[in-house]
Coordinates of C-alpha atoms in Angstrom, one line a residue:
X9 CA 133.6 106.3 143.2
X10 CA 130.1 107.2 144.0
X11 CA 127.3 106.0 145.9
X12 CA 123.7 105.7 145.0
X13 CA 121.0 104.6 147.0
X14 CA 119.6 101.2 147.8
X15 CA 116.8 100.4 145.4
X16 CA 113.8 97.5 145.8
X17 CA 114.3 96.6 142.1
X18 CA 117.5 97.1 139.4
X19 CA 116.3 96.7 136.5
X20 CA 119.4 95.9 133.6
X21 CA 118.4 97.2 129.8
X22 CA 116.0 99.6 128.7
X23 CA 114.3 97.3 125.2
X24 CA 110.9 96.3 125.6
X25 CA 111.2 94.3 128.4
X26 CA 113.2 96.4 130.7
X27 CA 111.4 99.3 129.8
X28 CA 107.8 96.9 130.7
X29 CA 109.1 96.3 133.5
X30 CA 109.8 99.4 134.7
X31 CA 106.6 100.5 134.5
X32 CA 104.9 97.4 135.9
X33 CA 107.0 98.1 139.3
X34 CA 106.6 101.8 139.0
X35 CA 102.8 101.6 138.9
X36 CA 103.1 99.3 142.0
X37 CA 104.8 101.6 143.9
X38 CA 108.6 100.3 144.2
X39 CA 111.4 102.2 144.1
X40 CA 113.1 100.9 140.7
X41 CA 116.9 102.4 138.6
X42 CA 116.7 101.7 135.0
X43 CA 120.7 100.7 133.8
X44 CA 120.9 101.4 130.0
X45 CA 124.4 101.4 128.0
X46 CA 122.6 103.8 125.0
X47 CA 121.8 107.0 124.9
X48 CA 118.9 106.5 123.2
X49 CA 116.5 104.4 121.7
X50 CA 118.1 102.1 119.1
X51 CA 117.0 103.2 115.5
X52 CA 116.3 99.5 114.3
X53 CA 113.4 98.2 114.1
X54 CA 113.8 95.0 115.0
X55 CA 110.5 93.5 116.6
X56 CA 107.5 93.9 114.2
X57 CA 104.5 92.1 115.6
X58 CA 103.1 91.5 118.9
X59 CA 99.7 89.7 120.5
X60 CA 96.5 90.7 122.2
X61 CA 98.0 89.2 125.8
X62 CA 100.8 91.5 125.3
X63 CA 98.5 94.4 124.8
X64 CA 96.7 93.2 127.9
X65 CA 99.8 93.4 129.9
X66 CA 100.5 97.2 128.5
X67 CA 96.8 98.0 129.5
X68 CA 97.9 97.4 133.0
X69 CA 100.1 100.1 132.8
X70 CA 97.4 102.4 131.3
X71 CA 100.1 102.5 127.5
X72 CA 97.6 99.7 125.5
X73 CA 95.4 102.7 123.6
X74 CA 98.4 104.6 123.1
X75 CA 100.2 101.8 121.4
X76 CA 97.7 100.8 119.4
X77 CA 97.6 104.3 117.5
X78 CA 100.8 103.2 116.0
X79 CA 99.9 99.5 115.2
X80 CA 98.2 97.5 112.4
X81 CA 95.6 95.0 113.8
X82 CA 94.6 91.6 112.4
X83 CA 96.2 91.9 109.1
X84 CA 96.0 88.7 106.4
X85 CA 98.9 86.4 107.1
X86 CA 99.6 84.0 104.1
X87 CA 102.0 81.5 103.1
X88 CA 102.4 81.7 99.1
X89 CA 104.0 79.1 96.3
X90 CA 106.7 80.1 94.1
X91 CA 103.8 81.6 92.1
X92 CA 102.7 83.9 94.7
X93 CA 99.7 81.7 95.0
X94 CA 98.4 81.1 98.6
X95 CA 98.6 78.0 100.0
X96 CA 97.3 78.6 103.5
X97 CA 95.6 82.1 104.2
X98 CA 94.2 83.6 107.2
X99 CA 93.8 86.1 110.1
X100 CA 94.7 85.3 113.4
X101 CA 91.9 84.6 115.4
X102 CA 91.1 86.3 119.1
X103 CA 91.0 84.4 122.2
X104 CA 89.1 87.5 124.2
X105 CA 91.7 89.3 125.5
X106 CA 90.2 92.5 125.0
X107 CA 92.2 93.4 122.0
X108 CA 93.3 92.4 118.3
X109 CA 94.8 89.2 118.5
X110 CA 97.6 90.6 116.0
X111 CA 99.7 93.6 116.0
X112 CA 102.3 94.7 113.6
X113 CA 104.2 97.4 115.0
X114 CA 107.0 99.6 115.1
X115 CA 109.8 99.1 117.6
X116 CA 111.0 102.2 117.7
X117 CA 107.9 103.6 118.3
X118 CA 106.8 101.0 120.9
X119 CA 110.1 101.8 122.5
X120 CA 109.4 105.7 122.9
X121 CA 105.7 104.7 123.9
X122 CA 107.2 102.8 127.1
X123 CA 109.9 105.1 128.0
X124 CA 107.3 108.2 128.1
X125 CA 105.6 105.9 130.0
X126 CA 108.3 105.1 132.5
X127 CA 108.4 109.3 133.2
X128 CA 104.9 109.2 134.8
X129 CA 106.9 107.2 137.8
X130 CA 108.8 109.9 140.2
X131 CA 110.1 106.6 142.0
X132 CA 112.0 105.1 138.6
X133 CA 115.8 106.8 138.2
X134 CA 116.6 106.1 134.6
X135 CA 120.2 106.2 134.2
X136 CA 121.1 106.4 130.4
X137 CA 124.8 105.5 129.3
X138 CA 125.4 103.6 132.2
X139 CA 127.2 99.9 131.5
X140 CA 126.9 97.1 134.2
X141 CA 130.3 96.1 135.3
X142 CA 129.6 93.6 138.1
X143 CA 126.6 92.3 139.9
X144 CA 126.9 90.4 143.1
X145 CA 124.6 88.7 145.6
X146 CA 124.8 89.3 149.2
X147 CA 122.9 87.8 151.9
X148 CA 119.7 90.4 151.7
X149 CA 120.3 92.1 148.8
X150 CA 122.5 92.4 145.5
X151 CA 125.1 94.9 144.2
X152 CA 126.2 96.7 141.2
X153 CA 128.6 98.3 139.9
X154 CA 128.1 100.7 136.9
X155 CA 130.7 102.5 134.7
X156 CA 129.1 106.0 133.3
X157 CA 130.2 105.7 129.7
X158 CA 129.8 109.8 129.7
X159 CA 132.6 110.4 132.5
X160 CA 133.8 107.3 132.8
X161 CA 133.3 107.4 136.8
X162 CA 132.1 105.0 138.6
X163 CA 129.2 104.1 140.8
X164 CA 128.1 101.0 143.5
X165 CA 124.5 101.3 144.4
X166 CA 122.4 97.9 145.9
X167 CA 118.7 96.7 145.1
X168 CA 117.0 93.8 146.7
X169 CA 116.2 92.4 143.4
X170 CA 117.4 92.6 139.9
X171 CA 116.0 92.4 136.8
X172 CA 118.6 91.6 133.4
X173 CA 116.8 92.6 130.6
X174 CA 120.1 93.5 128.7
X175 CA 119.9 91.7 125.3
X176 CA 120.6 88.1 124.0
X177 CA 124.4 88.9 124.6
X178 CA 123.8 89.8 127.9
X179 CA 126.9 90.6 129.6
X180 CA 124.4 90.4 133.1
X181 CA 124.2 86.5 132.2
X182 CA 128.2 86.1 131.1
X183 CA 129.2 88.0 134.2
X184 CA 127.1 85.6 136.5
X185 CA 128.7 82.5 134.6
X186 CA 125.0 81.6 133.2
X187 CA 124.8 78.9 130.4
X188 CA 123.1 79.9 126.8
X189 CA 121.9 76.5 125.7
X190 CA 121.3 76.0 122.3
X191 CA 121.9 76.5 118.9
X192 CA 122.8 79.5 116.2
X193 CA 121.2 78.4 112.4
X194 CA 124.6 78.4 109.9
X195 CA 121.9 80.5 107.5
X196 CA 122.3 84.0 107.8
X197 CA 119.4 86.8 107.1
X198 CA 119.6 89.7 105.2
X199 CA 116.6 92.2 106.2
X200 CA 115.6 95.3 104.1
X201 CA 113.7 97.8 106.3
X202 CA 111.8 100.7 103.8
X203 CA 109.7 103.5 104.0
X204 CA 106.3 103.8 101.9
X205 CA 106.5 106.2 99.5
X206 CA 103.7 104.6 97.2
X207 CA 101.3 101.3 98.0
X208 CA 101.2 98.3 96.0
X209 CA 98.7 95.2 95.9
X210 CA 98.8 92.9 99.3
X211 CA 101.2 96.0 100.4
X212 CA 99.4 95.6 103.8
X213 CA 99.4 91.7 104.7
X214 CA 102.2 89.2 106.1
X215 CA 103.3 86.8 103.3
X216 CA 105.6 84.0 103.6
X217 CA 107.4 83.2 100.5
X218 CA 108.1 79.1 100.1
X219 CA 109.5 79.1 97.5
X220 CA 112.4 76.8 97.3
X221 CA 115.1 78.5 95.5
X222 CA 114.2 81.8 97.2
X223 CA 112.3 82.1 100.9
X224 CA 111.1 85.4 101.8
X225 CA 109.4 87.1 104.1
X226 CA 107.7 90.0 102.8
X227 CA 106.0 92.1 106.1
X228 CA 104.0 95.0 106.8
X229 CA 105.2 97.6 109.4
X230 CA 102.9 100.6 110.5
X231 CA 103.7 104.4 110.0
X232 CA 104.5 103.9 106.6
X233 CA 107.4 101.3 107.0
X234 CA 107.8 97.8 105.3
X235 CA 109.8 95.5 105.5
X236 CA 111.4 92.2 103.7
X237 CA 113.9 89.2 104.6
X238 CA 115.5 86.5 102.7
X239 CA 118.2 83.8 103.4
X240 CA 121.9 84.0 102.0
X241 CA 122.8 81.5 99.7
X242 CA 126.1 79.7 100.0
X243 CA 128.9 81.8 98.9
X244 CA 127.1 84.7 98.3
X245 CA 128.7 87.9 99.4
X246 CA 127.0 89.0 102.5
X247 CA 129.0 92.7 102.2
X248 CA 127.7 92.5 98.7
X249 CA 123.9 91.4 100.0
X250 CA 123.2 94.7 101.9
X251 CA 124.8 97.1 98.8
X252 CA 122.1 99.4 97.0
X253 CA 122.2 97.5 93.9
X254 CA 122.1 93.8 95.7
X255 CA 119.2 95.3 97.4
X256 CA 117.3 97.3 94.6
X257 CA 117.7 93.8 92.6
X258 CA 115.9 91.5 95.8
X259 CA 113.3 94.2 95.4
X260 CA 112.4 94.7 91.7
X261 CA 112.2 90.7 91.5
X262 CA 109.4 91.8 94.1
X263 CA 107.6 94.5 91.5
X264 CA 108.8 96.5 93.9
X265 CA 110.7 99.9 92.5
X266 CA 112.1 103.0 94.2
X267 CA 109.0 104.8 93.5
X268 CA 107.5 102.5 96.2
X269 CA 110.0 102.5 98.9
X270 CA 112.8 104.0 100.0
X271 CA 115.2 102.2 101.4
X272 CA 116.3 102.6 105.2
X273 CA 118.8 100.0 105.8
X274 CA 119.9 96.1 105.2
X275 CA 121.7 93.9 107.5
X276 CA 122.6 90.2 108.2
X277 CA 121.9 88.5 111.0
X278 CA 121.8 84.9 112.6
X279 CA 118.8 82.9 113.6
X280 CA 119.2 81.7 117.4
X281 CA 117.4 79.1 119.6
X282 CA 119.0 79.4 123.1
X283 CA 117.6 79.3 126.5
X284 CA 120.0 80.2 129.8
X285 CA 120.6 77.0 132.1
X286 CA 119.2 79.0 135.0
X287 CA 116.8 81.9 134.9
X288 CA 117.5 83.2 138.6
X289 CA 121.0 83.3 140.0
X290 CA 120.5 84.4 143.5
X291 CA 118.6 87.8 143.6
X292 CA 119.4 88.4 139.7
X293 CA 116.8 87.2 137.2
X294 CA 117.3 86.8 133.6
X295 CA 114.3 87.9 131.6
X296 CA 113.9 88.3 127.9
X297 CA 116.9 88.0 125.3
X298 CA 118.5 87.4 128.1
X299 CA 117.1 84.2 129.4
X300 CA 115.6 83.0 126.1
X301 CA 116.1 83.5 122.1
X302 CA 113.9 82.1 119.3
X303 CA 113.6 82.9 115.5
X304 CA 111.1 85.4 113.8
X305 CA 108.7 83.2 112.3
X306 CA 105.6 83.9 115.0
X307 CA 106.7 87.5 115.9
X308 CA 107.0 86.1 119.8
X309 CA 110.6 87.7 120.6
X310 CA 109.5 90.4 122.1
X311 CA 106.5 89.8 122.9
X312 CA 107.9 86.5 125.3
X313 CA 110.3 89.2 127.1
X314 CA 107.4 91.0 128.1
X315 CA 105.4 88.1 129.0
X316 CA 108.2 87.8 131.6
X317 CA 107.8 90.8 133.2
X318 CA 104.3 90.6 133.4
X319 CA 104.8 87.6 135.6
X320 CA 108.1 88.1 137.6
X321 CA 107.2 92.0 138.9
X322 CA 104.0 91.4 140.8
X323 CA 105.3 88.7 142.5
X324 CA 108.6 90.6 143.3
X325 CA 105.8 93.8 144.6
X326 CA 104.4 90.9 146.7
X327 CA 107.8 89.6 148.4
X328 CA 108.8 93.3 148.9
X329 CA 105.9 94.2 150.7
X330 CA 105.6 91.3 152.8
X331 CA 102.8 89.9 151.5
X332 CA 104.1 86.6 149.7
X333 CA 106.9 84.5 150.6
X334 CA 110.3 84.6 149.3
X335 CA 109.9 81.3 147.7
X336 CA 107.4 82.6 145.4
X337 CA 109.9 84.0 143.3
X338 CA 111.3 80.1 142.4
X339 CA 107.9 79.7 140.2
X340 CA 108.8 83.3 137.4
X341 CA 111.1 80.2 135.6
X342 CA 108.6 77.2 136.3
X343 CA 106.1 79.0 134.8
X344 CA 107.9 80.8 131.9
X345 CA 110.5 78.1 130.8
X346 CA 108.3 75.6 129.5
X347 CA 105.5 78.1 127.8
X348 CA 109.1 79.9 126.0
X349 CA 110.5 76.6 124.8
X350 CA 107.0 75.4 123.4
X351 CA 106.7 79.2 121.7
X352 CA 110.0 78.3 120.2
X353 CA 109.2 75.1 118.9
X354 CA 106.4 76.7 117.0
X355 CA 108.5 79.4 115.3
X356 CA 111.0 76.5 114.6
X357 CA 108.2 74.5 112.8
X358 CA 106.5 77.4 111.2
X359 CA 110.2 78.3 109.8
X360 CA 111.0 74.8 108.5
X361 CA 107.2 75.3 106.2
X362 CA 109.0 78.4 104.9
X363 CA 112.3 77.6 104.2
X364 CA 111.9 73.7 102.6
X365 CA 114.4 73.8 99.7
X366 CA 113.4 70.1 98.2
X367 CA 111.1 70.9 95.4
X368 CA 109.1 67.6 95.4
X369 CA 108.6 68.2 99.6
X370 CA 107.5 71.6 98.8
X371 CA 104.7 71.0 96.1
X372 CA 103.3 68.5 98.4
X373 CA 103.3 70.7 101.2
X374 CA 101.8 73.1 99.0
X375 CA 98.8 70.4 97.8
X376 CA 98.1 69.0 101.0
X377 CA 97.9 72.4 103.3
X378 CA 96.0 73.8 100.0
X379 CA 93.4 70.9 100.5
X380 CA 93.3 70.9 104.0
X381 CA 92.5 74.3 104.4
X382 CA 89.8 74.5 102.2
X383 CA 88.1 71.9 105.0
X384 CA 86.0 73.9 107.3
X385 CA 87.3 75.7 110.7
X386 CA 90.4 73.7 109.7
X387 CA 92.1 77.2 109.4
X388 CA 91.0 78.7 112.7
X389 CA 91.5 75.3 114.3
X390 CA 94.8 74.6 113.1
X391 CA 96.3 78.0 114.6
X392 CA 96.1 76.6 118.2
X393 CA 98.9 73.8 117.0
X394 CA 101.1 76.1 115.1
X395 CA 100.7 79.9 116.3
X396 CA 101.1 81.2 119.5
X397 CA 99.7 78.6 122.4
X398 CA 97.6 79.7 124.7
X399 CA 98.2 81.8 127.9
X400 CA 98.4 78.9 130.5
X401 CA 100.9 77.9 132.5
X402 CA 100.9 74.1 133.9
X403 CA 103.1 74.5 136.7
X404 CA 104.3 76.9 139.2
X405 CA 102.2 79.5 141.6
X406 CA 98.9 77.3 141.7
X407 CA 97.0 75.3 143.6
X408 CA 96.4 71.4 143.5
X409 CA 93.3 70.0 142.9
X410 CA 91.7 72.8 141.6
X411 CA 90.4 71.7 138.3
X412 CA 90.6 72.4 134.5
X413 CA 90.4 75.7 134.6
X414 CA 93.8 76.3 136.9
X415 CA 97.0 77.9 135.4
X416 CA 94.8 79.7 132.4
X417 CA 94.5 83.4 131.7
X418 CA 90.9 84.5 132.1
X419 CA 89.4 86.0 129.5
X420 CA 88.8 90.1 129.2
X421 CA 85.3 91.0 128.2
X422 CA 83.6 94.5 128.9
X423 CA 81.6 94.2 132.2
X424 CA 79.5 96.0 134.4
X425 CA 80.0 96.5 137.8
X426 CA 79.1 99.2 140.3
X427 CA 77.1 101.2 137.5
X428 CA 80.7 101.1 135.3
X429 CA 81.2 99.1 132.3
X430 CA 84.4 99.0 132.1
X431 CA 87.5 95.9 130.8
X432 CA 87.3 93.4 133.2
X433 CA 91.2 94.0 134.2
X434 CA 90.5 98.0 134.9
X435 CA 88.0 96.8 137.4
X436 CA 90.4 94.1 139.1
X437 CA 93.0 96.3 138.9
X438 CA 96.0 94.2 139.1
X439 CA 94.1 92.9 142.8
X440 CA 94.2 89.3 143.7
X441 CA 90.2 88.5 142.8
X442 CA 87.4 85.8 143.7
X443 CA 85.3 85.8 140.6
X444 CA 82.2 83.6 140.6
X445 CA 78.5 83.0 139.0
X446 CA 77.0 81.5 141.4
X447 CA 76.8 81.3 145.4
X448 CA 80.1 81.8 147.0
X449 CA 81.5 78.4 147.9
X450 CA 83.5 77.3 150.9
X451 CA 86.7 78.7 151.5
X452 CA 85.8 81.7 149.9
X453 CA 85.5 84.0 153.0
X454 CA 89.2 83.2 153.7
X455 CA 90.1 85.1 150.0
X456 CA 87.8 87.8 150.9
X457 CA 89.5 88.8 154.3
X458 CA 92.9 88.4 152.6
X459 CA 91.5 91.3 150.6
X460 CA 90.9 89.6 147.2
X461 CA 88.0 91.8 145.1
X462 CA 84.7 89.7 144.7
X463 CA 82.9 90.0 141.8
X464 CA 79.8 87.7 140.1
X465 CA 79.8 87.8 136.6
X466 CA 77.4 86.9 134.3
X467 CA 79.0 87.9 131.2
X468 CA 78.1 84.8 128.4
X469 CA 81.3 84.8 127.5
X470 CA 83.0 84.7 131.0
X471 CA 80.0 81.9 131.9
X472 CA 80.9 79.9 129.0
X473 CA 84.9 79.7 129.5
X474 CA 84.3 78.7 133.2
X475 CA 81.7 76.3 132.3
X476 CA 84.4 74.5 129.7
X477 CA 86.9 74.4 132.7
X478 CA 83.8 73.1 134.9
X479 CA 84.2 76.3 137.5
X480 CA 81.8 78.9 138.8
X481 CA 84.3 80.2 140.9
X482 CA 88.1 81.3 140.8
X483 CA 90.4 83.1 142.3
X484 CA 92.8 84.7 140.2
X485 CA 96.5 85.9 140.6
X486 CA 96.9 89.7 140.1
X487 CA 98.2 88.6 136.4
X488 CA 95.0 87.5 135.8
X489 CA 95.9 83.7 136.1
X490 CA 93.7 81.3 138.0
X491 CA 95.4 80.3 141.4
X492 CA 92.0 78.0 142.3
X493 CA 88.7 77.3 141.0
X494 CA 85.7 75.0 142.3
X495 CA 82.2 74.0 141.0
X496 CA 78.8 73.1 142.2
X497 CA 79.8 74.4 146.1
X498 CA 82.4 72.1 146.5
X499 CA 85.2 74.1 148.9
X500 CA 87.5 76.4 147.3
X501 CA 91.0 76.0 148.7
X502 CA 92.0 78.9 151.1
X503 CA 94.9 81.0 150.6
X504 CA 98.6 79.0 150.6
X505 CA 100.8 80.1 154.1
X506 CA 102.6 83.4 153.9
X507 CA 100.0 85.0 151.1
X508 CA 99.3 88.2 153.0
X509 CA 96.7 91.3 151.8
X510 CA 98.9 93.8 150.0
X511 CA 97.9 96.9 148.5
X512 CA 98.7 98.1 144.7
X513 CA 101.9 100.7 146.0
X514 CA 103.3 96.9 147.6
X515 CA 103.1 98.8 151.1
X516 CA 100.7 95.8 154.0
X517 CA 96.8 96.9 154.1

């Protein structure tokens, strides 16, 4: 038996979120061990789309222009008839983040991107081939105990926090007894991942197949990948499904020939729609897969796992460093839960327009979205009810009474400020901030001595957003969520007990 040392964070699985994570704490300064049961990334690709607020949350960690070299921005997404005839098409539309609003990617990719990222960090230990074998809570910190799969020692190390990011299985969650609420769809998947050898027509767009006797989902993966997916029938062969000739078939009723694509792999898998009972067990946090599941319809999988990092590891920096009380940890599943299950319920509704098998409920579907979208704005419109909702979050870390424009993400325009022009996150820098257009109101000297950055803006687009939350000042959280606004002078509430000036390594200014 050996022992490591004590860590501030343990972070469990090395996907997309764990690896986010990692380098959200390692940029703040916290000593961090990775725990990851592969030796390496995992081959699949799995994820293949992300979001602009994702990208926003990777720029924090300097990785969002790196990324993007490998992604395909704001392709067409359409929903065709049994024709191949659109019924609804469009491109997702921006809400200012500061980056495409749509991403296709590829994981495996992504996945290397974040690990290289993770090496810039001489205070993350990365242990590879490591399994989790127990987790326990004590009084001011919790402990591990990890199996090395290479030598099958064993070792006990302790971390004030930790972080299970280990996959919709999650042994983390079983071990700590955590309920998986839900339900697994009886129709399995068979997915076809390909490489490009030669491009076809609408190669290059996102197109959801209704038709009733055969939903597909035909996709478009960067670096020369593509990829389809298709429901089994009852009492089809699923060994059968994912043969060469089952799968050259599903792709030639496509147009789609060996001279186009070569064929990487096919598999069957299960659609799920779980969320755990609890998303913090003591000093153990559930995050990603682990804490929530949802089907592929709106690409959100992922991107919802590192939406949770983004807003549990600055608020574990702040309770580390002494500058936030413990209890600010309670609000990571206040916030999260409800914006996951309403992402979920999307995908869920978006999947139910794909996969209708009643003929005369499909050609109606097919008339009326037809008709309706030929309406004006009604396609750019109509995406804030069925694509991803907005970043907001209507309860947790926040203060009462501040207005409309509390618990939204701010926008992200280019602005200037001392003689840079620069995103307006790379000027914040992951800083609580007071940002106003006007004279400073009351209250706001309290922020300013707590450290927050000041900054007046005068950005149209900044101007506009506040002015349709009626603000012209706010004070927002270092994820870029507003905490507090006011308008027209009126006093801006002061900082909540136990909020203490912290600098970006988590170490008291």
């Amino acid at each position: 038996m050996n022992t490591c040392d004590t860590y501030d964070v343990a972070v469990i699985g090395y996907g997309p979120t764990g690896a986010t994570a990692a380098n959200l704490l390692g940029r703040l300064g916290l000593k961090v061990v990775v725990i990851e049961r592969d030796p390496d990334i995992y081959g699949r690709a799995r994820a293949i789309s992300t979001d602009e607020e994702v990208l926003r949350i990777w720029q924090s960690v300097g990785l969002a222009d790196r990324l993007k070299r490998d992604m395909l921005p704001n392709r067409p997404v359409a929903f065709v008839d049994t024709d191949g005839r659109p019924f609804v098409e469009t491109v997702i539309e921006g809400r200012g983040c500061g980056h495409p609003a749509q991403q296709f990617l590829y994981q495996p990719a992504v996945d290397e991107v974040l690990r290289d990222g993770v090496t810039r960090f001489p205070n993350v230990d990365v242990l590879l081939e490591r399994e989790c074998l127990r987790v326990t809570n004590a009084a001011d910190h919790a402990e591990l105990l990890l199996a090395d799969l290479r030598t099958d020692g064993f070792t006990r190390l302790r971390a004030s926090y930790v972080i299970a990011a280990d996959g919709g299985s999650s042994p983390t969650r079983g071990l700590l007894g955590v309920g998986y609420t839900g339900r697994t769809y009886g129709e399995r998947w068979v997915v076809i991942d390909t490489k490009v050898r030669k491009e076809w027509d609408a190669h290059d767009r996102l197109r959801f197949h209704c038709d009733p006797d055969q939903p597909m989902v035909d996709c478009p993966t960067p670096l020369g990948h593509h990829r389809w997916e298709y429901p089994v029938r009852s009492g089809q062969d699923e060994r059968h499904l994912v043969t060469a000739e089952a799968v050259r078939n599903v792709l030639a009723a496509q147009g789609i020939t060996s001279d186009h694509v070569e064929v990487l792999r096919a598999v069957v898998y299960s659609h799920h729609v779980r969320v755990a009972d609890r998303w913090r067990i003591g000093r153990v946090f559930l995050a990603g897969d682990a804490a929530h599941a949802m089907p592929p319809w709106i690409g959100q999988g992922m991107s919802a796992g590192v939406r949770d990092a983004a807003n549990l590891c600055w608020k574990l920096a702040a309770v580390l460093a002494g500058g936030a009380p413990e209890e600010l940890l309670d609000s990571y599943e206040a916030e999260r839960k409800p914006h996951v299950v309403e992402v979920t319920r999307r995908a869920v509704l978006v999947g139910r327009v794909i996969t209708e098998r009643r003929p005369v409920i499909a050609a109606l579907r097919n008339h009326i979205l037809r008709a309706l979208t030929r309406l004006p704005g009604v396609l750019t419109k109509g995406q804030k009810f069925w694509w991803i909702p907005a970043a907001r979050y209507t309860a947790g870390f926040f203060a009462a009474g501040g207005g409309p424009a509390v618990g939204w993400q701010i926008p992200q325009p280019h602005i200037v400020h001392d003689g840079e022009t620069k995103p307006l996150d790379d000027h914040l820098d992951g800083r609580w901030a007071l940002l106003h257009t006007a004279a400073l109101p009351p209250g706001a000297q309290a922020w300013q001595r707590m450290g927050a950055t000041t900054l007046r803006v005068s950005q149209p687009e900044l101007v506009r957003w506040l002015r349709a939350r009626k603000a012209d000042t706010v004070v927002l959280r270092p994820d870029g969520f507003v905490y507090t606004a006011s308008r027209s002078g009126r006093p801006l509430t002061r900082p909540p007990a136990g909020l203490r000036r912290t600098d970006l390594t988590g170490a008291p200014a």
